[in-house]
Structures are given as structure tokens and as C-alpha cells.
Coordinates of C-alpha atoms in Angstrom, one line a residue:
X9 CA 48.6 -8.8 -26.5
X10 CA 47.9 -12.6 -26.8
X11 CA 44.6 -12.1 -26.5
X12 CA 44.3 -9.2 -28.6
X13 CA 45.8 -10.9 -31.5
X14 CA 43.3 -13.7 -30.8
X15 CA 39.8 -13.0 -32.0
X16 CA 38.1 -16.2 -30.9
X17 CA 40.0 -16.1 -28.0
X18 CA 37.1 -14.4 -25.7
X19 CA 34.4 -17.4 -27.3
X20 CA 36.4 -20.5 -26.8
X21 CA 34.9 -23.1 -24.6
X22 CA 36.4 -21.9 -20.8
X23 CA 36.9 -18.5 -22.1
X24 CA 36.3 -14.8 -20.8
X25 CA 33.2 -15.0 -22.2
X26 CA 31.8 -18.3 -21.1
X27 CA 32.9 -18.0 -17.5
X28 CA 31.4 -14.3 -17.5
X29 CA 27.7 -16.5 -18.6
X30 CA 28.5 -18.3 -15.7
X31 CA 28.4 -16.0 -13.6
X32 CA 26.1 -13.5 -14.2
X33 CA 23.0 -13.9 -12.8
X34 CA 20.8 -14.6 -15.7
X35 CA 22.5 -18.0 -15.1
X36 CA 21.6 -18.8 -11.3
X37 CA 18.4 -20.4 -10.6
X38 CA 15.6 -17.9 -9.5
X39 CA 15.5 -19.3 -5.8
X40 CA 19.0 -19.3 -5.5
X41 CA 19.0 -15.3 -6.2
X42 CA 16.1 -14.8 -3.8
X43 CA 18.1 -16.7 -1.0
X44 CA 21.4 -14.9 -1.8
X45 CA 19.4 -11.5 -1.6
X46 CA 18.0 -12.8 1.8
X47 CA 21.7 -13.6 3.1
X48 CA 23.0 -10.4 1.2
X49 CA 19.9 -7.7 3.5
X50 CA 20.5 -9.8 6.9
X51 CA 24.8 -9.5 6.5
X52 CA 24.5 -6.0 5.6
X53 CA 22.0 -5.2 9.3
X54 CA 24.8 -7.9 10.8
X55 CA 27.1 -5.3 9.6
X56 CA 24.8 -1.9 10.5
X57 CA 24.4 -3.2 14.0
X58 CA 28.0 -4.1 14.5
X59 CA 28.6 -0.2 13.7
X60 CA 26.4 0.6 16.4
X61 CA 28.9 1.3 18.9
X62 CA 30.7 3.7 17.0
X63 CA 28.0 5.4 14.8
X64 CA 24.0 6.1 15.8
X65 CA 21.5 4.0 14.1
X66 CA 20.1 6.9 12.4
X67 CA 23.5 8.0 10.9
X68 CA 24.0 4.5 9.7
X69 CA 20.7 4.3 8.0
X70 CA 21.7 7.6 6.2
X71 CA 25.0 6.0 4.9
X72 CA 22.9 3.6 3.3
X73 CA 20.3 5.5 1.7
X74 CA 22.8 7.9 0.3
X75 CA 24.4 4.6 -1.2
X76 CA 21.6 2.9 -2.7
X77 CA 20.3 7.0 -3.8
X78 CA 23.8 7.2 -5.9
X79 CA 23.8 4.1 -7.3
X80 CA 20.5 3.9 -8.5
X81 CA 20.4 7.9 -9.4
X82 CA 23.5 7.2 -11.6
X83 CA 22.0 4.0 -13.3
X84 CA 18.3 5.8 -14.6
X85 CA 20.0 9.1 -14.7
X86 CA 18.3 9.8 -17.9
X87 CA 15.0 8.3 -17.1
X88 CA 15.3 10.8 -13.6
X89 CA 15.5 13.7 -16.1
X90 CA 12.5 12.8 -18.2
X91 CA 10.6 12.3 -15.1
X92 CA 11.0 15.6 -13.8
X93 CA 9.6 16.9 -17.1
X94 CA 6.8 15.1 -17.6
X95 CA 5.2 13.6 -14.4
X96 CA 2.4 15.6 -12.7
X97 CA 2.2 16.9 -9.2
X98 CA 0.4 13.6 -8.3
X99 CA 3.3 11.6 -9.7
X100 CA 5.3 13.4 -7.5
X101 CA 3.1 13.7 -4.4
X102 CA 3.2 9.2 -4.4
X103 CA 6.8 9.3 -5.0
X104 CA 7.6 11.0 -2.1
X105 CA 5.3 9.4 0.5
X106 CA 7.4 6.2 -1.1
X107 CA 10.4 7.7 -0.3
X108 CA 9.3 9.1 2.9
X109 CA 7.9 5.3 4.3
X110 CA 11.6 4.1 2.7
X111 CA 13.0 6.2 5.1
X112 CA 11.1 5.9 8.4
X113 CA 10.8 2.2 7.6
X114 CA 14.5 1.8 7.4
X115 CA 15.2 4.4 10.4
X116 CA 12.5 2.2 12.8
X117 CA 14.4 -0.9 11.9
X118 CA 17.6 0.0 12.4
X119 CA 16.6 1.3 15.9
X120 CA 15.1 -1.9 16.8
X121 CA 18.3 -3.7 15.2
X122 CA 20.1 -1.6 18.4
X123 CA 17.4 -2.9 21.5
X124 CA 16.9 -6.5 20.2
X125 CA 18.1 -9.6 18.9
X126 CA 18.1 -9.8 14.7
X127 CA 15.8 -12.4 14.4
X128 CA 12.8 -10.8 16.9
X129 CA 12.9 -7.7 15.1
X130 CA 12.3 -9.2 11.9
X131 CA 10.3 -11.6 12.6
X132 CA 7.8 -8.8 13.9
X133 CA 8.2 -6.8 10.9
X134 CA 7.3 -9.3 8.7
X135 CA 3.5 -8.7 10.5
X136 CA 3.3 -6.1 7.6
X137 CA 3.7 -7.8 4.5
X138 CA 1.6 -10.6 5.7
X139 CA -1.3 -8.3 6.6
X140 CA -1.0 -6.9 3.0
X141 CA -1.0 -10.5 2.1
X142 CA -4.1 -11.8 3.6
X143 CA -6.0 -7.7 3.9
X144 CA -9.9 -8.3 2.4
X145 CA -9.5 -12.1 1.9
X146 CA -12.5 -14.0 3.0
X147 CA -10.6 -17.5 3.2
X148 CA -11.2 -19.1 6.5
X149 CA -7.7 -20.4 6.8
X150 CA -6.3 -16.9 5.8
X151 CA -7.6 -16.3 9.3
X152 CA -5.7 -19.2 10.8
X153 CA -2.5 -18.2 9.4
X154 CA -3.1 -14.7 10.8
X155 CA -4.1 -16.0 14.2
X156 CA -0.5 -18.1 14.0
X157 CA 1.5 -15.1 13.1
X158 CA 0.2 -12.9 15.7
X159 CA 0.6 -15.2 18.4
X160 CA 4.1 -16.2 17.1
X161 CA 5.3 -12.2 17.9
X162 CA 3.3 -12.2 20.9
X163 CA 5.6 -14.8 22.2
X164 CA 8.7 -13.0 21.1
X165 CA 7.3 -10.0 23.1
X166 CA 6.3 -11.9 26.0
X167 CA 10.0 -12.5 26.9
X168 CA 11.5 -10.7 29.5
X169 CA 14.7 -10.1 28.4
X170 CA 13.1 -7.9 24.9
X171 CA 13.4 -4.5 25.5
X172 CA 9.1 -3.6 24.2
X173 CA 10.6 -0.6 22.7
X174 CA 12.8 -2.3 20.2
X175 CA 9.5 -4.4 19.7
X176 CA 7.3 -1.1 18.8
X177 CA 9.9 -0.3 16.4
X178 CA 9.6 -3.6 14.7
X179 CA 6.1 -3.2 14.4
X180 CA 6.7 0.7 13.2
X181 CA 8.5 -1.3 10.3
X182 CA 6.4 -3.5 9.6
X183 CA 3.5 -0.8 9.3
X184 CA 5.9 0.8 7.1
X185 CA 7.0 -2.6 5.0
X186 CA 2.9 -2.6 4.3
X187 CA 2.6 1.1 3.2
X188 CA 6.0 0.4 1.0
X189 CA 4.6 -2.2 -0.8
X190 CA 1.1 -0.7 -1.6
X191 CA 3.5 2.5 -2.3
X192 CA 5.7 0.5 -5.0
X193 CA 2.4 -0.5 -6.8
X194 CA 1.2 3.0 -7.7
X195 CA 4.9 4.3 -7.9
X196 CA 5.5 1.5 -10.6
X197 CA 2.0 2.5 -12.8
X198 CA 3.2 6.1 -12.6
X199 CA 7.6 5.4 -13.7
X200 CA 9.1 2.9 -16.3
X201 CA 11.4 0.7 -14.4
X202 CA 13.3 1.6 -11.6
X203 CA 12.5 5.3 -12.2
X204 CA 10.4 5.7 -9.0
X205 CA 12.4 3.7 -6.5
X206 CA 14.9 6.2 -7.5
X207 CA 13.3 9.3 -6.8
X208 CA 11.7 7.6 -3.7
X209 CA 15.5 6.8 -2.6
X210 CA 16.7 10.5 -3.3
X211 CA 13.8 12.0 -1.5
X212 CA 14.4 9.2 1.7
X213 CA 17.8 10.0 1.8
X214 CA 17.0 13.6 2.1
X215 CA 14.6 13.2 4.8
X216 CA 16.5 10.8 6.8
X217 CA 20.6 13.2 6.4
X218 CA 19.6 16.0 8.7
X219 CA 19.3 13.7 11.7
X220 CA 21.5 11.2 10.3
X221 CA 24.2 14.2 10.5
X222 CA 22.5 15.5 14.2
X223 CA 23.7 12.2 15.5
X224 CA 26.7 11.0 14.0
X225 CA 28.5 14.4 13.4
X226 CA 32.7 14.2 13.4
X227 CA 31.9 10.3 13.4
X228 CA 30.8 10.4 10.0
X229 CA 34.0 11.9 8.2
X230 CA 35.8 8.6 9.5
X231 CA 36.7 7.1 6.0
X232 CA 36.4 3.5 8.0
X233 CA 33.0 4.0 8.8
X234 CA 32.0 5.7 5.3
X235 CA 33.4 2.5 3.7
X236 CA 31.2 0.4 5.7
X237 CA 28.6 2.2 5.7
X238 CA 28.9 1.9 1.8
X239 CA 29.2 -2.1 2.5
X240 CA 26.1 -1.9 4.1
X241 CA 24.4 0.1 1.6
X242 CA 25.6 -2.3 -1.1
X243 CA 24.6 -5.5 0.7
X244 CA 21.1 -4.2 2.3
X245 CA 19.5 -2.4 -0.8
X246 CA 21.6 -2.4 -4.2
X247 CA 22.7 -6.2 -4.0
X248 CA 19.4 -8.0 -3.4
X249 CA 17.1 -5.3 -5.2
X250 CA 19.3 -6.5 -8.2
X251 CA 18.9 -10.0 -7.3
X252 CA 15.4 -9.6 -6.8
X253 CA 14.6 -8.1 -9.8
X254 CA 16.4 -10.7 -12.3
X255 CA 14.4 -13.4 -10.2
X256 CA 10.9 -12.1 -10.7
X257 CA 11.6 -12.0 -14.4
X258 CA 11.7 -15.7 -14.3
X259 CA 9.4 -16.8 -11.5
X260 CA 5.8 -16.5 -10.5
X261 CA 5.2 -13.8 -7.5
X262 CA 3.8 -16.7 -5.4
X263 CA 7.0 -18.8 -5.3
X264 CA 8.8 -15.3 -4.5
X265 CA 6.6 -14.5 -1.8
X266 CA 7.1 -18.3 -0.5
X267 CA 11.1 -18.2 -0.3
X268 CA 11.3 -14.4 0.8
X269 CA 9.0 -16.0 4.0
X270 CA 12.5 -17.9 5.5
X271 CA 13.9 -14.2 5.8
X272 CA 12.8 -14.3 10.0
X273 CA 14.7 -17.7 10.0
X274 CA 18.5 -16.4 7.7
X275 CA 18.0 -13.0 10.2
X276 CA 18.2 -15.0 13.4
X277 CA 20.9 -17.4 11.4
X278 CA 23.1 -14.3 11.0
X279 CA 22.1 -12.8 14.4
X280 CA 23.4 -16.2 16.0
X281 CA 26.8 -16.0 13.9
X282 CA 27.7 -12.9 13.3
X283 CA 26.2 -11.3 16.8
X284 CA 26.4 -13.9 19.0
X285 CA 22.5 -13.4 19.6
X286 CA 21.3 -16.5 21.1
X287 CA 17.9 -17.0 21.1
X288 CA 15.5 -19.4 23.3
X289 CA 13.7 -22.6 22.1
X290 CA 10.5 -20.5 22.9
X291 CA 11.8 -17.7 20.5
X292 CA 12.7 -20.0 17.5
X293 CA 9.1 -21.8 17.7
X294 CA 7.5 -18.5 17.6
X295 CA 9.9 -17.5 14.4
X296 CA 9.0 -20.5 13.0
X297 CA 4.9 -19.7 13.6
X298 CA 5.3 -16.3 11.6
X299 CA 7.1 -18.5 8.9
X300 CA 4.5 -20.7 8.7
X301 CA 1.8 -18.7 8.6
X302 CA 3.8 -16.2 5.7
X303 CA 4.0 -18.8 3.5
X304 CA 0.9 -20.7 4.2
X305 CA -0.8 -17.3 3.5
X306 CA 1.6 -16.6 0.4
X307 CA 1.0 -20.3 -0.9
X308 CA -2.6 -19.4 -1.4
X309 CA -3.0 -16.4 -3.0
X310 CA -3.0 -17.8 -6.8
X311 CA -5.5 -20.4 -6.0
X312 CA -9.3 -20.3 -6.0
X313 CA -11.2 -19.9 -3.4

């Protein structure tokens, strides 16, 4: 009651509402929320591929499509509703090749995640966003860093010990990361705000259930693994998309593209400590070539030629 018979209680210096500035994130620097959305997508695969043993990757990639789906279906409700009144056939024909690439892109991951180490398999996905990075440009040294990138996987796949399966689905990703991103473009021109990612998510998850449910059956009425599969859900999509989004409101894309290049290096950080995934000197210098090459290529993309 102390506080309700306060008014100015929730404004004083220290109070509710100070500390609640504090910590939203409209208060953290912009690179600190793109690092924490890093750290938040690598836990949450630490966390799918620890499930691994007990539930399929493809059951565990529908536990967290069906998360993000509900959360972000709940949040633009409304907007959902308008959308299926007024966008055209089109509109919905780009929507759901977005949602479908969500899903196969998350499925081929995932079933990398479960033949190789953390840090390879990201490391070769990340072949896609650069190749959307540098695609068309006539800048000699856009070539380099392409050259440094491609030989940086080419090492990781060299290794004897990677299973070239888990390699092909990295690379299956990162085809996929490429079409995504092209994909969030013309879904973004076509639905206000998070509309479209939405609908993509819905339609992804849809896709993704029947064999999510083929594979995991009995094993996904545990309430264990629901819960973490709604922890990974939370830390691999709804956390950093969040995080993500509040930072580009405040940064340019360039410096975004720059800090989002270190994601290879936190994936093999986490794979080290929470998988016990050591990796070779010859592995870390070819995780360090894609890094270089990412944001070399990312570093140039507001400049003139």
C-alpha cells in the first residue's frame, strides 16, 4: 500500500521507473544488443544440440518455430488480420517462399548442428550472407575477400575428422540465409512491420510440424523437453530478433553487418564451453579467414567505389 499511497513514489531518483529505463533496451548501446543477440542464437543451438540425444533435430527445430510462430502471431495479431484481407495472391505467394526458406534453413542447420562442431557449421553458413554481400560488385578487393572466405571453409572441410555431410548442410543453410535475406526485402515492401515475418513463421512452422511430429512422436509430450524447446525458441529467434530490431533503429546497416560478422567466432566460443567442441589451430585460422573476409566485405559497402 506504501507505494500506492505514494504518487511520486514510481519517479523518484532509484525508483521503479528509473531502474525499468535502465533496463530496457532503448538504454543499451546498439553494439551491445547486437552482441547479446549473437550470444542469445549461439546458447539457444548450444541448447538445441544438447537436446539431440533425446529429441531429432527436426522435432527440435519445430519446437522452435512454433515458439517464435506464437509469440510473434500474438504480438501483430491485428496487423495478421488486416493482412489476410487486403494483400494479393503475390503478397502471399513471397510470404510463403519466406516462410518456407525459414524453415529448410533452420531444419539444414540444425542437422549440421548434430554431425559437426558449432563453430564449422556456422562458419560455412555464413558463405551465404557474404555472397549476398559482395553478389554484382565490381570491386577488386570484394574478390579478395571472397577468395579468403572460400578458402577459410575449404579448410574446415578439408579436415578429416568433419563428417562432409554436416558440411553440405551448412552450406544448404547458408544458400538458404541468402534467399532469406533477399526474401525479408520484398516481404518487408509488401507488410508494415513485423507483419510478414509473421506469416513467414506460421507458414514455416507448418511446413516443418509434420516431420517435426514423424520424428519426435511420444518424445514430444515430455513437458521437459517442450520447456526447452520453448528456451530455445526464445533465445534463437524471439530474443535477438528483438534485440536486433531496437539496434538498427539507432545504427547504420554497415556497423550491423560488421558486429553480426564475429557470429562464426561466439558459435565456436559456445561450442568450446557449453559442448566441449574443441577445435584445431587450423580450424580457428580458417574461422578467423571467413571473419575477415565478412567484415572486410561488410566494411565496404557504404563507400564509393
Amino acid at each position: 500500500m506504501a507505494l500506492a499511497e505514494s504518487p511520486g513514489s514510481y519517479e523518484r531518483p532509484g525508483g521503479f521507473a528509473a531502474r525499468a529505463r535502465l533496463l530496457s533496451p532503448a538504454a543499451v548501446p546498439p553494439p551491445a544488443l547486437i552482441l547479446l543477440g549473437i550470444l542469445s542464437v549461439q546458447v539457444g543451438a548450444g541448447l538445441a544440440k544438447h537436446m539431440f540425444d533425446r529429441l531429432p533435430p527436426a522435432a527440435v527445430v519445430s519446437l522452435r518455430l512454433l515458439t517464435s510462430a506464437v509469440v510473434l502471431g500474438i504480438v501483430t495479431r491485428g496487423a495478421l488480420r488486416e493482412a489476410l484481407r487486403a494483400r494479393s495472391r503475390r503478397d502471399w505467394a513471397v510470404v510463403a517462399g519466406f516462410g518456407l526458406t525459414l524453415a529448410l534453413m533452420n531444419f539444414s542447420i540444425y542437422q549440421s548442428f548434430a554431425r559437426i562442431p558449432l563453430g564449422v557449421a556456422v562458419t560455412t553458413e555464413f558463405l551465404g550472407p557474404l555472397a549476398v554481400a559482395i553478389w554484382g560488385s565490381r570491386r577488386p578487393r570484394d574478390a579478395v575477400w571472397a577468395v579468403l572466405a572460400f578458402t577459410g571453409v575449404l579448410m574446415l572441410a578439408r579436415g578429416g575428422e568433419i563428417d562432409p555431410v554436416g558440411v553440405a548442410y551448412a552450406l544448404l543453410a547458408g544458400a538458404c540465409w541468402a534467399a532469406y535475406i533477399l526474401l525479408t526485402a520484398a516481404t518487408g515492401r509488401r507488410f508494415p512491420g513485423s507483419t510478414g515475418l509473421a506469416a513467414a513463421s506460421i507458414i514455416g512452422t507448418a511446413a516443418i510440424i509434420p516431420a517435426g511430429a514423424a520424428t519426435g512422436g511420444a518424445a514430444l509430450l515430455d513437458p521437459q523437453l517442450l520447456l526447452f524447446g520453448l528456451g530455445v525458441g526464445l533465445l534463437s529467434s524471439v530474443i535477438p530478433y528483438s534485440l536486433e530490431m531496437e539496434a538498427l533503429r539507432r545504427m547504420p546497416a554497415r556497423v550491423f553487418g560488421i558486429l553480426m560478422s564475429l557470429e562464426p567466432a561466439v558459435a565456436a566460443l559456445i561450442g568450446v564451453v557449453l559442448l566441449g567442441e574443441v577445435l584445431s589451430g587450423r580450424q580457428w585460422a580458417a574461422i578467423g579467414c571467413v571473419i575477415v573476409a565478412c567484415v572486410g566485405a561488410t566494411r565496404d559497402r557504404e563507400k564509393p567505389a
